[in-house]
Every structure is written in C-alpha cells, then in structure tokens.
CSV table of C-alpha atoms in Angstrom, one decimal:
chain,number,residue,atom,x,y,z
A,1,UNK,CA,22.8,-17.8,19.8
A,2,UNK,CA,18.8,-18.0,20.1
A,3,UNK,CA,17.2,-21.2,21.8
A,4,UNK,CA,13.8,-21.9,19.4
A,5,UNK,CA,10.9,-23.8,21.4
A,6,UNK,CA,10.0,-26.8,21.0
A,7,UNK,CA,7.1,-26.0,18.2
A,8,UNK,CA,9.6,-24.1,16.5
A,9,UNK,CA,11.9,-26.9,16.1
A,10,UNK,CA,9.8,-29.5,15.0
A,11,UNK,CA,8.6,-27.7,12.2
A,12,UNK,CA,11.9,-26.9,10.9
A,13,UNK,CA,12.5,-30.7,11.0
A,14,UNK,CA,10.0,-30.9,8.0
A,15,UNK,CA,12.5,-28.3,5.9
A,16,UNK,CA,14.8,-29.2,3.6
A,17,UNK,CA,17.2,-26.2,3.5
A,18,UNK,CA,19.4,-28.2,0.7
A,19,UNK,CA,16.4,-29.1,-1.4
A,20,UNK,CA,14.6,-26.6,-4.4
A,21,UNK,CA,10.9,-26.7,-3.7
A,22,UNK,CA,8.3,-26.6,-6.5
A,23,UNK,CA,6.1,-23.5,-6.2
A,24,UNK,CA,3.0,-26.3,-5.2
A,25,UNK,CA,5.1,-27.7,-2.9
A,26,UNK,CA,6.6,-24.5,-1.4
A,27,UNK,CA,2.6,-23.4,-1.0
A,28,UNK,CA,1.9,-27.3,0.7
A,29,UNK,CA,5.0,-26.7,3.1
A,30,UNK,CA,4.2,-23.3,4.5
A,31,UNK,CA,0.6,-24.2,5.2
A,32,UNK,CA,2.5,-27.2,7.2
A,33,UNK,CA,5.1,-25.1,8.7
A,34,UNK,CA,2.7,-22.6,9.9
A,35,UNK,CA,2.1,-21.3,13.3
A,36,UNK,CA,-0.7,-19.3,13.2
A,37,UNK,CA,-4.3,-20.1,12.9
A,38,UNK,CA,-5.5,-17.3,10.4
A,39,UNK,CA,-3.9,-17.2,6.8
A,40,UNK,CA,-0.6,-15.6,6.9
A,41,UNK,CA,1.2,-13.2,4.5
A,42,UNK,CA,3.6,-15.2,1.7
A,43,UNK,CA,6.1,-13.5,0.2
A,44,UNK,CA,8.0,-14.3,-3.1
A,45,UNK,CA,10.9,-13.4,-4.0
A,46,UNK,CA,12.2,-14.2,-7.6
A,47,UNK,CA,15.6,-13.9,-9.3
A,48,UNK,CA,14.3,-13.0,-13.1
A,49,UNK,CA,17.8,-11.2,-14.5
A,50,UNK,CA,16.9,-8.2,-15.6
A,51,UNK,CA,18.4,-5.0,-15.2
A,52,UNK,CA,15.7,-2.6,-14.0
A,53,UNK,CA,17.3,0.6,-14.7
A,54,UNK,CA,16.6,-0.3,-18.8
A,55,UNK,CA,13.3,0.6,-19.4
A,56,UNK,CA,12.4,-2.3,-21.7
A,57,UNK,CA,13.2,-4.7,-18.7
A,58,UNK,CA,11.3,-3.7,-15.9
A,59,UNK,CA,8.9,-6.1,-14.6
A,60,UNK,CA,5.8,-4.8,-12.7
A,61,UNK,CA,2.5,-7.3,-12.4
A,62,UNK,CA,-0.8,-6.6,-10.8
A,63,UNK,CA,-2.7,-9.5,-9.1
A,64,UNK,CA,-6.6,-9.2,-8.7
A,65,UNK,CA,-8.0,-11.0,-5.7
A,66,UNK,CA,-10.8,-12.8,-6.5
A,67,UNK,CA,-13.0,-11.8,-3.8
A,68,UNK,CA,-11.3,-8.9,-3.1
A,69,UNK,CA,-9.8,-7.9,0.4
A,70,UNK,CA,-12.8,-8.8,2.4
A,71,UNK,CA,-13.1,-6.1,3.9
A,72,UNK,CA,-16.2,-3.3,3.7
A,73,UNK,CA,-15.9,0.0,4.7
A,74,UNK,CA,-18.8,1.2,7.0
A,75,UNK,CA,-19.6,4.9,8.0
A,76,UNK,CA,-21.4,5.6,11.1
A,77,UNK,CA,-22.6,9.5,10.8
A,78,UNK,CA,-24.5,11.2,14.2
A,79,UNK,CA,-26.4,14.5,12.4
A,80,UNK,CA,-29.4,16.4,12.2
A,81,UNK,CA,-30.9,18.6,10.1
A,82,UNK,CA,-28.5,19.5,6.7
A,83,UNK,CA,-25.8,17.9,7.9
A,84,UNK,CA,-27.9,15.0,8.4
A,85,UNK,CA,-28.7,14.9,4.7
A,86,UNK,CA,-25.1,15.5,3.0
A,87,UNK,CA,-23.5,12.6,5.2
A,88,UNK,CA,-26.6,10.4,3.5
A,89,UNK,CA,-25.2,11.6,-0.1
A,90,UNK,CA,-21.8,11.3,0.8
A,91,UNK,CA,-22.4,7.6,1.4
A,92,UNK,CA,-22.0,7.4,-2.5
A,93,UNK,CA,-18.8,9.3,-2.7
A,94,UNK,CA,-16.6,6.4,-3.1
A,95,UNK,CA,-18.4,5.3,-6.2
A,96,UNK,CA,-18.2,8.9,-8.2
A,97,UNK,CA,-16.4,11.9,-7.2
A,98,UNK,CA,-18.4,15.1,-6.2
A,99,UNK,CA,-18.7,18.1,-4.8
A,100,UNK,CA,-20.4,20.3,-2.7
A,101,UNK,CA,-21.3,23.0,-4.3
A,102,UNK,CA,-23.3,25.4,-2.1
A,103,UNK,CA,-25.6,25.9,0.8
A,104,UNK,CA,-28.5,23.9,-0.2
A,105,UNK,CA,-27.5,22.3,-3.6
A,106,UNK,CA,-25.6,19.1,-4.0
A,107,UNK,CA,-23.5,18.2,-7.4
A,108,UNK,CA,-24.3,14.2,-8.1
A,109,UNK,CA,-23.5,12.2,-11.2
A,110,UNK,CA,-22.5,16.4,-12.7
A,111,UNK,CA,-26.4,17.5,-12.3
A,112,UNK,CA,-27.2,19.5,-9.2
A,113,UNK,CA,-29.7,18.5,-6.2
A,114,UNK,CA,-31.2,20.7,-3.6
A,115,UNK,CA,-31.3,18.9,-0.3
A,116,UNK,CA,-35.0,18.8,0.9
C-alpha cells in the first residue's frame, strides 16, 4: 500500500469520510484541504436519476464565468509590405468571419476594402 506524507495526512484528518457535506461546506473544506497555491479544478459529480437514453430526461447545463477565462489571446505578426496589412485586418477576425477575397481587396463586415 502507498505511504502519504506528512501534509497529506493531516489534511485528511480534517475529512469526514462518514459525514454528507453541504455544497457550502464541501466548497469551505476543499479550500482547507488544498495543496496548492493557485485555485484548483472542482469537480462535481451528482446522482440526479434520470435515464439519459430518454430524450425528455437528459440534463445538460451551461455555466457563464463571470469574468470569463482570464485569458486574452495576443498575436504577434513580423510582415512587410501586403502581408503586413492583412495580418493588421485579420486582428479582427475573431469578432466576424471574413474572407480574403483577392490580391488587393479585403471582404470586412460583407463590403469590400482595397488594402492601401
């Protein structure tokens, strides 16, 4: 069997393996129980007794962060010249999809540009 150290074992003294937790208490216990100094994954896993293969019990949930993931994405671009200015108007791809549509024209918001 696997020896736990000695932070490992004093945290699972504060655990209750007979006891039900409230969800607020579950949340208060693995920010106690926790050994790492960033916050950490949580999982849930809940026993809600439906039968998924009916298609008027299937449970699916989305949950909105509310300040997002945090992260930004950031583009670095090394050009000159043309290619220079389509990496500056591909900067606002993400936001609405486009297309290239030929040497010196540029589709944007569905009206065309010609790069100067």
């Amino acid at each position: 069997m696997a020896k736990h150290g000695r932070k490992y074992l004093e945290k699972a003294k504060l655990v209750d393996r007979t006891r039900a937790y409230s969800p607020q208490e579950a949340i208060e216990l693995a920010k106690q129980t926790s050994f790492t100094n960033f916050d950490a994954t949580v999982e849930a896993h809940l026993r809600l007794g439906v039968a998924p293969r009916h298609a008027d019990q299937q449970v699916r949930g989305v949950v909105l962060l509310p300040h997002g993931t945090g992260k930004q994405v950031r583009i670095l671009v090394f050009a000159e010249g043309e290619a220079e200015k389509i990496a500056f108007y591909k900067e606002y791809q993400s936001a609405v999809p486009k297309e290239y549509v030929s040497g010196e024209n540029f589709c944007y918001l569905g009206r065309n540009y010609r790069l100067k």
